[in-house]
């Protein structure tokens, strides 16, 4: 495979000696070379897609499964196979597992971003298998912000460093999920159509937001991420199931009075986080498999498009085979800078997948691009539109200012002194009120100018230079830290925004304007959790909305006031000059405008009241939710405390009881000790008595002695009683045992009795049958004797034999009968005996 790549490289005129600075790298043209590194031309690299490979460290799963390193970074530009060192590929740069995303940005993305700020389209995309680290590289996390936040930060930093130009930034963010385009900034923008325009492909109805600061842009992305399709797979807990494209549209124009008519540069910076290709090992089912097949299909189309683009005379390039390639057509076909970052895993379990990524990356390296600045002077330029509107408003304001003077001088010219005096007297109050109205209108116009100006971003620095500053390719010092660029809290971890220092931008007058304070509120809110942050975000949003509506209302009211005052002027003029048709036409136009604007004002008032109600409801519901949640928690805590109190009280009672017992026993033992002591010292006491005559002490000892003997007696009694109680209990137990034994015996006897009765009945029956048989035999003998004596000798002898048999049988029967009777008798005796025993036992 490597040799095949080597052939291709030669066709593109690559020179290995220039690029492969790794000591082990050799020219692929050398047939004897054991190491075939597929190189590229460093000179041409400037015109080619920048291709970098980023290794991630082995993850926990791979370590646990004992995976080994299959691919590794050999120096700064070569990726080599561990098992087959002859397989190696060279790229613009290869980053090892410890490289930071900031470094990746500086090498692989910064030039694309600065190009986009100068009007050259730029595309940066991450391509790789699932779980290789694409999202980690493009989005990152709090500790390590990805390419997207770093690019956004850099864009604003460039604005700050370019005081001679004005910028307008817009962003859109969408995903391609199962070949369906969904707007991530607008949940209602689902299944949007991709349309072709003479100037390129675009998405119909996609929402674009003008962004004012990095935090503003990042909060929009974070909000968009909420809607992105993410799911867990065998390989990645948070696997991207869609390709996402973040587009920053940059317009810029020279700043200053002489800039009129100068072209505006318009460019797009696309930052793409592709979904990862999935191997058959993924073993997915259902929805995941469906997603996987869409992902693989679109990535295959991307690979085919790239492969075709590297052909010398490419035939049909299948851009239209997938939405992804359709949307990337303009970038891939060489109209801007492209940077391809390929995150890979070194793990041996993904050797083949990583190899495919490396081959894809190597092919992409051969795409040639001709990056050029886009200059436009047409309606697409929003910055021009805003600038023109600002200009018109400024002129209107100027006219308004001049109008006062003109009216006054005209009046003085036309009226004679008498009339002028009269008019001055009559109209003094009127003029005063008109001046006030005009002041209001001016304020409204100024407000609008300021709002529009806010959208156009300019540096706070002053400079006479008219070109873009030369930006060093190495890392610049930024005016704001990494922390604030991390994303807002979302599925991928807790992120924090810190907007300090970042949101300084200036209005046209050159005064610094601090960014929306709401972002600072955000930070405070975020410190207290996501819920609070979201609440504050929502309320800030609604407050902003109401503010804007009110502003709009003010502007319209100002305009109505202005029109009304002009109308008055014209009406006066008509009175003086009724023939002037032009004035009539103007009056009509003004009336229509006033009517239309009044209607708009009416609508705005309704909107404001609706928004106010909604915001109040939202606050209330938020507060009530929080209150009910708090109440629940408090009640829970209260219950816990009550339980704790109860158990403590129980413990106290037990302890009190124990204390009382202990005190009692202490008293008792004291008494015993004391008495023992006394008894021991009795003789000595007697001696004392004798010696000292201490009668009281002796008496006390005697009383105690009596008490002790009483206690002893009681103790003995208690012991006796306990003993007899124990004996009684033992007896009781024995009796209970005997009782249960007797009961068991009785029930057994009943059963036995039943069996015996049955047997007895059987024997009686048998006996009766035997008796009947005996009687029948006797009868037969008698009958034969009486039936005649004339029998022949043979028959007689035969009959004799038979009789003998019968006699034998009769005697057998008799014997059996006697035996049976005997058995019966025995059984009867046994039954009677058993019954007697049973009765006796039952009685016991
Ligand atoms: N360079 C790296 N350093 C440390 N951890 C990394 C690195 N790259 C990726 N990871 C970690 O690996 C895991 C997978 O990474 P990530 O989600 O970025 O993969 P992916 O390629 O976007 O996957 P998918 O295509 O499934 O969305 C994450 O937990 C991520 O934090």
PDB file of C-alpha atoms in Angstrom, residues 46-178:
ATOM      1  CA  UNK A  46       1.335  26.216   0.918  1.00  0.00           C
ATOM      2  CA  UNK A  47      -1.018  25.632  -1.964  1.00  0.00           C
ATOM      3  CA  UNK A  48      -2.298  22.317  -0.721  1.00  0.00           C
ATOM      4  CA  UNK A  49      -4.634  21.277   1.974  1.00  0.00           C
ATOM      5  CA  UNK A  50      -2.867  21.373   5.324  1.00  0.00           C
ATOM      6  CA  UNK A  51      -3.010  17.851   6.673  1.00  0.00           C
ATOM      7  CA  UNK A  52      -2.123  17.006  10.238  1.00  0.00           C
ATOM      8  CA  UNK A  53      -2.501  13.853  12.299  1.00  0.00           C
ATOM      9  CA  UNK A  54      -3.149  13.945  16.022  1.00  0.00           C
ATOM     10  CA  UNK A  55      -2.604  10.910  18.230  1.00  0.00           C
ATOM     11  CA  UNK A  56      -4.694  10.601  21.313  1.00  0.00           C
ATOM     12  CA  UNK A  57      -3.485   8.638  24.351  1.00  0.00           C
ATOM     13  CA  UNK A  58      -4.774   5.091  24.860  1.00  0.00           C
ATOM     14  CA  UNK A  59      -8.019   5.323  26.748  1.00  0.00           C
ATOM     15  CA  UNK A  60      -9.010   3.380  29.864  1.00  0.00           C
ATOM     16  CA  UNK A  61     -10.862   0.721  27.908  1.00  0.00           C
ATOM     17  CA  UNK A  62      -7.951   0.122  25.582  1.00  0.00           C
ATOM     18  CA  UNK A  63      -5.495  -0.095  28.503  1.00  0.00           C
ATOM     19  CA  UNK A  64      -7.765  -2.515  30.366  1.00  0.00           C
ATOM     20  CA  UNK A  65      -8.037  -4.715  27.303  1.00  0.00           C
ATOM     21  CA  UNK A  66      -4.259  -4.793  27.084  1.00  0.00           C
ATOM     22  CA  UNK A  67      -4.125  -3.048  23.720  1.00  0.00           C
ATOM     23  CA  UNK A  68      -0.737  -2.261  22.313  1.00  0.00           C
ATOM     24  CA  UNK A  69       0.622   0.629  20.259  1.00  0.00           C
ATOM     25  CA  UNK A  70       0.121  -0.068  16.573  1.00  0.00           C
ATOM     26  CA  UNK A  71       0.925   3.379  15.120  1.00  0.00           C
ATOM     27  CA  UNK A  72       3.164   6.068  16.501  1.00  0.00           C
ATOM     28  CA  UNK A  73       4.513   9.531  15.685  1.00  0.00           C
ATOM     29  CA  UNK A  74       8.025   9.153  14.345  1.00  0.00           C
ATOM     30  CA  UNK A  75       9.344  12.679  14.667  1.00  0.00           C
ATOM     31  CA  UNK A  76       7.201  15.684  13.782  1.00  0.00           C
ATOM     32  CA  UNK A  77       5.933  14.668  10.366  1.00  0.00           C
ATOM     33  CA  UNK A  78       5.869  10.885  10.107  1.00  0.00           C
ATOM     34  CA  UNK A  79       3.442   8.254  11.281  1.00  0.00           C
ATOM     35  CA  UNK A  80       4.913   4.774  11.376  1.00  0.00           C
ATOM     36  CA  UNK A  81       3.508   1.326  11.925  1.00  0.00           C
ATOM     37  CA  UNK A  82       4.921  -0.405  14.971  1.00  0.00           C
ATOM     38  CA  UNK A  83       4.665  -3.929  13.574  1.00  0.00           C
ATOM     39  CA  UNK A  84       5.769  -3.084  10.073  1.00  0.00           C
ATOM     40  CA  UNK A  85       8.121  -0.076  10.232  1.00  0.00           C
ATOM     41  CA  UNK A  86       8.329   0.060   6.444  1.00  0.00           C
ATOM     42  CA  UNK A  87       4.757   1.350   6.403  1.00  0.00           C
ATOM     43  CA  UNK A  88       4.955   5.053   7.158  1.00  0.00           C
ATOM     44  CA  UNK A  89       3.287   8.256   5.998  1.00  0.00           C
ATOM     45  CA  UNK A  90       4.412  11.868   6.095  1.00  0.00           C
ATOM     46  CA  UNK A  91       2.179  14.878   6.725  1.00  0.00           C
ATOM     47  CA  UNK A  92       2.507  18.574   7.390  1.00  0.00           C
ATOM     48  CA  UNK A  93       2.681  17.751  11.055  1.00  0.00           C
ATOM     49  CA  UNK A  94       2.083  14.807  13.335  1.00  0.00           C
ATOM     50  CA  UNK A  95       1.102  15.541  16.932  1.00  0.00           C
ATOM     51  CA  UNK A  96       1.859  13.081  19.689  1.00  0.00           C
ATOM     52  CA  UNK A  97      -0.587  12.127  22.443  1.00  0.00           C
ATOM     53  CA  UNK A  98       0.656  14.839  24.785  1.00  0.00           C
ATOM     54  CA  UNK A  99       0.243  17.738  22.357  1.00  0.00           C
ATOM     55  CA  UNK A 100      -2.222  20.402  23.472  1.00  0.00           C
ATOM     56  CA  UNK A 101      -5.101  21.570  21.305  1.00  0.00           C
ATOM     57  CA  UNK A 102      -3.677  25.083  21.495  1.00  0.00           C
ATOM     58  CA  UNK A 103      -0.556  23.826  19.749  1.00  0.00           C
ATOM     59  CA  UNK A 104      -2.657  21.980  17.169  1.00  0.00           C
ATOM     60  CA  UNK A 105      -4.548  25.244  16.604  1.00  0.00           C
ATOM     61  CA  UNK A 106      -1.394  27.266  16.120  1.00  0.00           C
ATOM     62  CA  UNK A 107      -0.025  24.844  13.552  1.00  0.00           C
ATOM     63  CA  UNK A 108      -3.128  23.618  11.765  1.00  0.00           C
ATOM     64  CA  UNK A 109      -5.811  26.276  12.121  1.00  0.00           C
ATOM     65  CA  UNK A 110      -4.486  29.719  12.863  1.00  0.00           C
ATOM     66  CA  UNK A 111      -3.496  30.506   9.264  1.00  0.00           C
ATOM     67  CA  UNK A 112      -6.948  29.486   8.045  1.00  0.00           C
ATOM     68  CA  UNK A 113      -8.661  31.749  10.583  1.00  0.00           C
ATOM     69  CA  UNK A 114      -6.467  34.746   9.830  1.00  0.00           C
ATOM     70  CA  UNK A 115      -7.027  34.119   6.108  1.00  0.00           C
ATOM     71  CA  UNK A 116     -10.776  34.140   6.647  1.00  0.00           C
ATOM     72  CA  UNK A 117     -10.501  37.464   8.444  1.00  0.00           C
ATOM     73  CA  UNK A 118      -8.717  38.799   5.373  1.00  0.00           C
ATOM     74  CA  UNK A 119     -11.434  37.584   3.016  1.00  0.00           C
ATOM     75  CA  UNK A 120     -10.139  34.121   2.087  1.00  0.00           C
ATOM     76  CA  UNK A 121     -12.605  31.320   2.635  1.00  0.00           C
ATOM     77  CA  UNK A 122     -11.399  28.770   5.153  1.00  0.00           C
ATOM     78  CA  UNK A 123     -12.432  25.286   6.166  1.00  0.00           C
ATOM     79  CA  UNK A 124     -11.080  23.243   9.018  1.00  0.00           C
ATOM     80  CA  UNK A 125     -12.385  19.775   9.542  1.00  0.00           C
ATOM     81  CA  UNK A 126     -11.672  16.827  11.790  1.00  0.00           C
ATOM     82  CA  UNK A 127     -11.847  13.402  10.181  1.00  0.00           C
ATOM     83  CA  UNK A 128     -11.347  10.079  11.924  1.00  0.00           C
ATOM     84  CA  UNK A 129     -12.915   6.931  13.227  1.00  0.00           C
ATOM     85  CA  UNK A 130     -15.328   6.990  16.100  1.00  0.00           C
ATOM     86  CA  UNK A 131     -13.769   7.868  19.471  1.00  0.00           C
ATOM     87  CA  UNK A 132     -10.502   9.033  17.914  1.00  0.00           C
ATOM     88  CA  UNK A 133     -10.862  12.555  19.365  1.00  0.00           C
ATOM     89  CA  UNK A 134     -12.551  14.704  16.700  1.00  0.00           C
ATOM     90  CA  UNK A 135     -14.930  16.440  19.086  1.00  0.00           C
ATOM     91  CA  UNK A 136     -12.151  16.751  21.643  1.00  0.00           C
ATOM     92  CA  UNK A 137     -10.090  18.544  18.996  1.00  0.00           C
ATOM     93  CA  UNK A 138     -12.852  20.720  17.514  1.00  0.00           C
ATOM     94  CA  UNK A 139     -14.869  21.595  20.627  1.00  0.00           C
ATOM     95  CA  UNK A 140     -12.625  20.631  23.533  1.00  0.00           C
ATOM     96  CA  UNK A 141     -13.585  21.229  27.099  1.00  0.00           C
ATOM     97  CA  UNK A 142     -12.964  23.684  29.902  1.00  0.00           C
ATOM     98  CA  UNK A 143      -9.399  22.588  30.499  1.00  0.00           C
ATOM     99  CA  UNK A 144      -8.553  22.355  26.849  1.00  0.00           C
ATOM    100  CA  UNK A 145     -10.681  24.528  24.540  1.00  0.00           C
ATOM    101  CA  UNK A 146     -10.974  23.157  21.023  1.00  0.00           C
ATOM    102  CA  UNK A 147     -10.338  24.648  17.593  1.00  0.00           C
ATOM    103  CA  UNK A 148     -13.809  26.276  17.416  1.00  0.00           C
ATOM    104  CA  UNK A 149     -13.566  28.382  20.593  1.00  0.00           C
ATOM    105  CA  UNK A 150      -9.939  29.213  19.832  1.00  0.00           C
ATOM    106  CA  UNK A 151     -10.863  30.330  16.310  1.00  0.00           C
ATOM    107  CA  UNK A 152     -13.721  32.496  17.579  1.00  0.00           C
ATOM    108  CA  UNK A 153     -11.421  34.091  20.107  1.00  0.00           C
ATOM    109  CA  UNK A 154      -8.793  34.636  17.459  1.00  0.00           C
ATOM    110  CA  UNK A 155     -11.284  36.264  15.091  1.00  0.00           C
ATOM    111  CA  UNK A 156     -12.203  38.873  17.690  1.00  0.00           C
ATOM    112  CA  UNK A 157      -8.581  39.307  18.565  1.00  0.00           C
ATOM    113  CA  UNK A 158      -7.824  40.053  14.898  1.00  0.00           C
ATOM    114  CA  UNK A 159     -10.590  42.679  14.846  1.00  0.00           C
ATOM    115  CA  UNK A 160      -8.927  44.291  17.816  1.00  0.00           C
ATOM    116  CA  UNK A 161      -5.613  44.260  15.994  1.00  0.00           C
ATOM    117  CA  UNK A 162      -7.061  45.741  12.782  1.00  0.00           C
ATOM    118  CA  UNK A 163      -8.122  49.300  13.636  1.00  0.00           C
ATOM    119  CA  UNK A 164      -8.315  50.385  10.008  1.00  0.00           C
ATOM    120  CA  UNK A 165     -11.228  48.083   9.157  1.00  0.00           C
ATOM    121  CA  UNK A 166     -14.783  47.569  10.243  1.00  0.00           C
ATOM    122  CA  UNK A 167     -16.121  44.029  10.662  1.00  0.00           C
ATOM    123  CA  UNK A 168     -19.455  42.372  10.797  1.00  0.00           C
ATOM    124  CA  UNK A 169     -19.579  38.759  11.955  1.00  0.00           C
ATOM    125  CA  UNK A 170     -22.502  36.415  11.534  1.00  0.00           C
ATOM    126  CA  UNK A 171     -22.676  32.804  12.503  1.00  0.00           C
ATOM    127  CA  UNK A 172     -24.769  29.823  11.597  1.00  0.00           C
ATOM    128  CA  UNK A 173     -24.589  26.350  13.063  1.00  0.00           C
ATOM    129  CA  UNK A 174     -26.228  23.266  11.649  1.00  0.00           C
ATOM    130  CA  UNK A 175     -25.923  19.499  11.561  1.00  0.00           C
ATOM    131  CA  UNK A 176     -26.334  16.860   8.888  1.00  0.00           C
ATOM    132  CA  UNK A 177     -28.084  13.977  10.574  1.00  0.00           C
ATOM    133  CA  UNK A 178     -29.083  10.970   8.463  1.00  0.00           C
TER     134      UNK A 178
END
